[in-house]
Short mmCIF file of C-alpha atoms and ligand atoms in Angstrom, two decimals:
data_model
loop_
_atom_site.label_atom_id
_atom_site.label_comp_id
_atom_site.label_asym_id
_atom_site.label_seq_id
_atom_site.Cartn_x
_atom_site.Cartn_y
_atom_site.Cartn_z
CA MET Y 27 54.60 -84.41 -80.76
CA ILE Y 28 55.63 -86.66 -77.92
CA GLU Y 29 52.75 -88.41 -76.08
CA VAL Y 30 52.99 -90.84 -73.07
CA ILE Y 31 50.24 -93.50 -73.10
CA ARG Y 32 49.55 -96.19 -70.55
CA GLY Y 33 48.52 -99.56 -71.90
CA ASP Y 34 49.12 -102.49 -74.13
CA ILE Y 35 51.13 -101.75 -77.30
CA THR Y 36 49.47 -104.20 -79.25
CA ALA Y 37 46.17 -102.36 -79.07
CA LEU Y 38 47.46 -99.30 -80.50
CA THR Y 39 46.35 -98.26 -83.89
CA VAL Y 40 49.75 -96.59 -85.36
CA ASP Y 41 51.90 -97.10 -88.41
CA ALA Y 42 54.69 -98.92 -86.57
CA VAL Y 43 55.06 -100.54 -83.26
CA VAL Y 44 58.51 -101.02 -81.65
CA ASN Y 45 59.21 -104.37 -80.23
CA ALA Y 46 61.81 -104.71 -77.58
CA ALA Y 47 63.35 -108.32 -78.95
CA ASN Y 48 66.23 -110.40 -78.29
CA SER Y 49 69.01 -111.03 -80.82
CA SER Y 50 67.39 -114.32 -82.32
CA LEU Y 51 64.27 -112.31 -83.27
CA LEU Y 52 62.33 -115.55 -82.67
CA GLY Y 53 60.24 -114.24 -79.75
CA GLY Y 54 60.03 -114.28 -75.92
CA GLY Y 55 58.32 -112.92 -72.96
CA GLY Y 56 57.16 -109.30 -72.19
CA VAL Y 57 56.10 -107.08 -74.86
CA ASP Y 58 57.71 -109.32 -77.45
CA GLY Y 59 55.52 -112.18 -76.57
CA ALA Y 60 52.71 -109.93 -76.51
CA ILE Y 61 53.31 -108.50 -80.20
CA HIS Y 62 53.93 -111.97 -81.52
CA ARG Y 63 50.65 -113.47 -79.87
CA ALA Y 64 48.82 -110.45 -81.65
CA ALA Y 65 50.59 -110.36 -84.76
CA GLY Y 66 50.10 -114.00 -85.47
CA PRO Y 67 52.51 -116.64 -86.68
CA ARG Y 68 53.39 -114.92 -89.70
CA LEU Y 69 55.42 -112.53 -87.61
CA LEU Y 70 57.50 -115.41 -86.40
CA GLN Y 71 58.10 -116.74 -90.16
CA ALA Y 72 59.32 -113.03 -91.34
CA CYS Y 73 61.75 -112.97 -88.14
CA GLN Y 74 63.04 -116.43 -89.02
CA ALA Y 75 63.73 -115.23 -92.61
CA ILE Y 76 65.81 -112.12 -91.10
CA GLY Y 77 67.94 -114.37 -89.02
CA GLY Y 78 68.83 -112.27 -85.97
CA CYS Y 79 69.89 -108.83 -85.12
CA PRO Y 80 72.60 -107.49 -83.03
CA THR Y 81 72.19 -105.51 -79.79
CA GLY Y 82 71.34 -101.98 -80.67
CA GLU Y 83 70.24 -102.54 -83.92
CA SER Y 84 66.89 -102.73 -85.52
CA ARG Y 85 64.62 -104.79 -88.16
CA ILE Y 86 61.58 -104.19 -89.90
CA THR Y 87 58.61 -106.53 -90.78
CA PRO Y 88 55.02 -106.16 -91.39
CA GLY Y 89 52.58 -106.01 -88.38
CA PHE Y 90 50.29 -108.91 -89.93
CA ASP Y 91 47.31 -109.29 -87.56
CA LEU Y 92 48.19 -105.95 -85.79
CA ASP Y 93 46.55 -102.87 -86.47
CA ALA Y 94 50.02 -101.63 -87.07
CA GLN Y 95 51.26 -101.73 -90.42
CA TRP Y 96 55.02 -102.39 -89.29
CA VAL Y 97 56.88 -103.82 -86.26
CA ILE Y 98 60.08 -102.55 -85.92
CA HIS Y 99 62.05 -104.93 -83.84
CA VAL Y 100 65.14 -103.62 -81.61
CA VAL Y 101 67.50 -105.46 -79.44
CA GLY Y 102 68.08 -103.61 -76.05
CA PRO Y 103 71.13 -103.90 -74.09
CA VAL Y 104 71.10 -106.14 -70.89
CA TRP Y 105 71.83 -104.11 -67.78
CA ARG Y 106 75.28 -104.88 -66.75
CA GLY Y 107 75.94 -101.98 -64.31
CA GLY Y 108 75.83 -99.16 -66.89
CA SER Y 109 79.69 -99.03 -67.68
CA HIS Y 110 79.59 -101.71 -70.52
CA GLY Y 111 78.22 -99.36 -73.31
CA GLU Y 112 74.66 -99.74 -72.24
CA PRO Y 113 73.72 -95.91 -72.60
CA ASP Y 114 75.10 -95.98 -76.24
CA MET Y 115 73.51 -99.17 -77.13
CA LEU Y 116 70.00 -97.99 -75.74
CA LYS Y 117 70.55 -94.84 -77.52
CA SER Y 118 71.03 -96.72 -81.11
CA CYS Y 119 67.67 -98.67 -80.27
CA TYR Y 120 65.83 -95.58 -80.30
CA SER Y 121 67.51 -93.67 -82.98
CA ASN Y 122 67.95 -96.68 -85.49
CA SER Y 123 64.26 -97.43 -84.96
CA LEU Y 124 63.38 -93.91 -85.89
CA ASP Y 125 65.85 -94.34 -88.94
CA LEU Y 126 63.87 -97.23 -90.21
CA ALA Y 127 60.39 -95.61 -89.74
CA ARG Y 128 61.52 -92.75 -91.78
CA GLN Y 129 62.83 -94.83 -94.41
CA HIS Y 130 59.30 -96.49 -94.31
CA LYS Y 131 57.42 -93.08 -94.49
CA VAL Y 132 56.00 -94.09 -91.07
CA ARG Y 133 54.12 -91.10 -89.58
CA THR Y 134 53.00 -92.41 -86.15
CA ILE Y 135 55.18 -94.82 -83.98
CA ALA Y 136 54.87 -96.19 -80.46
CA PHE Y 137 57.66 -97.24 -78.21
CA PRO Y 138 57.60 -99.61 -75.32
CA CYS Y 139 60.04 -99.05 -72.43
CA ILE Y 140 63.15 -100.95 -74.04
CA SER Y 141 65.30 -102.79 -71.83
CA THR Y 142 63.56 -102.03 -68.71
CA GLY Y 143 61.87 -105.24 -68.16
CA VAL Y 144 63.76 -108.59 -68.25
CA TYR Y 145 66.95 -106.85 -69.36
CA GLY Y 146 66.93 -104.69 -66.02
CA TYR Y 147 67.88 -101.15 -67.43
CA PRO Y 148 67.03 -98.61 -64.56
CA GLN Y 149 63.56 -97.32 -65.57
CA ARG Y 150 64.42 -93.25 -65.12
CA GLU Y 151 67.88 -93.64 -66.91
CA ALA Y 152 66.25 -95.34 -69.79
CA ALA Y 153 63.49 -93.01 -70.24
CA LYS Y 154 66.11 -90.15 -70.12
CA ILE Y 155 67.71 -91.74 -73.24
CA ALA Y 156 64.42 -92.41 -74.90
CA VAL Y 157 63.02 -88.91 -74.36
CA ALA Y 158 66.24 -87.22 -75.64
CA VAL Y 159 66.10 -89.24 -78.75
CA MET Y 160 62.36 -88.89 -79.42
CA GLN Y 161 62.61 -85.04 -78.97
CA HIS Y 162 65.48 -84.86 -81.43
CA ALA Y 163 63.44 -86.84 -84.05
CA ALA Y 164 59.74 -85.74 -83.31
CA LYS Y 165 59.73 -83.23 -85.90
CA ASP Y 166 59.59 -85.84 -88.53
CA PHE Y 167 56.69 -87.63 -87.29
CA GLU Y 168 52.91 -86.76 -86.53
CA ARG Y 169 52.87 -88.96 -83.38
CA VAL Y 170 55.86 -90.42 -81.30
CA ILE Y 171 54.12 -92.53 -78.46
CA CYS Y 172 55.89 -93.48 -75.23
CA CYS Y 173 53.56 -96.75 -74.28
CA CYS Y 174 54.36 -97.28 -70.67
CA PHE Y 175 52.92 -100.65 -69.20
CA SER Y 176 53.37 -99.45 -65.45
CA ALA Y 177 51.96 -96.61 -63.50
CA GLU Y 178 55.38 -95.92 -62.57
CA ASP Y 179 56.80 -95.56 -66.21
CA GLU Y 180 54.01 -93.29 -67.13
CA SER Y 181 54.81 -91.02 -64.30
CA ILE Y 182 58.57 -90.68 -65.25
CA TYR Y 183 57.91 -90.10 -68.79
CA LYS Y 184 55.32 -87.41 -67.99
CA GLN Y 185 57.93 -85.75 -65.65
CA LEU Y 186 60.52 -85.81 -68.12
CA LEU Y 187 58.35 -84.39 -70.89
CA ALA Y 188 56.76 -81.79 -68.43
N1 AR6 Q 228 52.58 -103.34 -74.15
C1 AR6 Q 228 53.55 -102.44 -73.70
N2 AR6 Q 228 54.58 -102.74 -72.90
C2 AR6 Q 228 54.74 -103.80 -72.53
C3 AR6 Q 228 53.84 -104.99 -72.65
C4 AR6 Q 228 52.86 -104.56 -73.73
N3 AR6 Q 228 51.94 -105.57 -74.02
N4 AR6 Q 228 54.23 -106.21 -72.11
C5 AR6 Q 228 55.39 -105.77 -71.16
N5 AR6 Q 228 55.57 -104.24 -71.45
P1 AR6 Q 228 60.33 -106.54 -71.50
P2 AR6 Q 228 63.44 -106.03 -72.20
C6 AR6 Q 228 56.58 -103.44 -70.80
O1 AR6 Q 228 60.94 -107.36 -70.65
O2 AR6 Q 228 63.65 -105.61 -70.89
C7 AR6 Q 228 61.57 -110.72 -73.85
O3 AR6 Q 228 61.50 -112.02 -73.44
C8 AR6 Q 228 57.36 -103.99 -69.60
O4 AR6 Q 228 56.49 -103.77 -68.57
O5 AR6 Q 228 59.55 -106.95 -72.24
O6 AR6 Q 228 63.87 -105.24 -73.45
C9 AR6 Q 228 62.63 -110.37 -75.12
O7 AR6 Q 228 62.57 -111.59 -76.03
C10 AR6 Q 228 58.69 -103.21 -69.59
O8 AR6 Q 228 58.37 -101.77 -69.30
O9 AR6 Q 228 61.79 -106.12 -72.63
C11 AR6 Q 228 64.06 -110.28 -74.72
O10 AR6 Q 228 64.56 -111.73 -74.48
C12 AR6 Q 228 59.06 -103.29 -71.31
O11 AR6 Q 228 57.81 -103.58 -71.85
C13 AR6 Q 228 63.69 -109.70 -73.33
O12 AR6 Q 228 62.53 -109.78 -72.83
C14 AR6 Q 228 60.09 -104.09 -71.69
O13 AR6 Q 228 60.05 -105.22 -70.93
C15 AR6 Q 228 64.01 -108.27 -73.72
O14 AR6 Q 228 63.91 -107.65 -72.32
#
């Protein structure tokens, strides 16, 4: 079951929230900053111990002060026009996160719109990839949530899932 929600991902009660991080895993702005603020300083310590993550891959930590039990950190591609492997890397972000989630018996998971903020990936193109990967995996989960921050993203996802 794929749902579209508009709001702050840190406020959701789910087993896992996905974080759109950078390869240092040491925090940043956007959703990454919000997740680190809400999870508290132990999240940074856990990320420091991991020591980074390549683009397209994912790493898991506890959620600490979040309601979510887990944070799955992914590093989306920076948009460089679309012919530098960005679609495959974005697809890997979603599929690797869902693989990690399955390994940790996650039943409910929420994704932000990875790469579409600071990293500049066109929203509709990114959403098509996100929805395709989620649809493929949805049967393995109770809830897969697309957590949109903007009304525009919400409407794109709702159209794609209609
Ligand atoms: N809940 C849900 N979505 C949010 C929230 C929130 N609290 N805050 C922002 N968004 P971005 P990226 C949306 O820039 O493009 C960071 O500095 C936002 O509106 O957070 O993957 C990292 O450290 C947008 O739709 O991530 C990296 O350096 C989406 O989250 C870099 O930004 C993603 O925007 C990653 O860039």
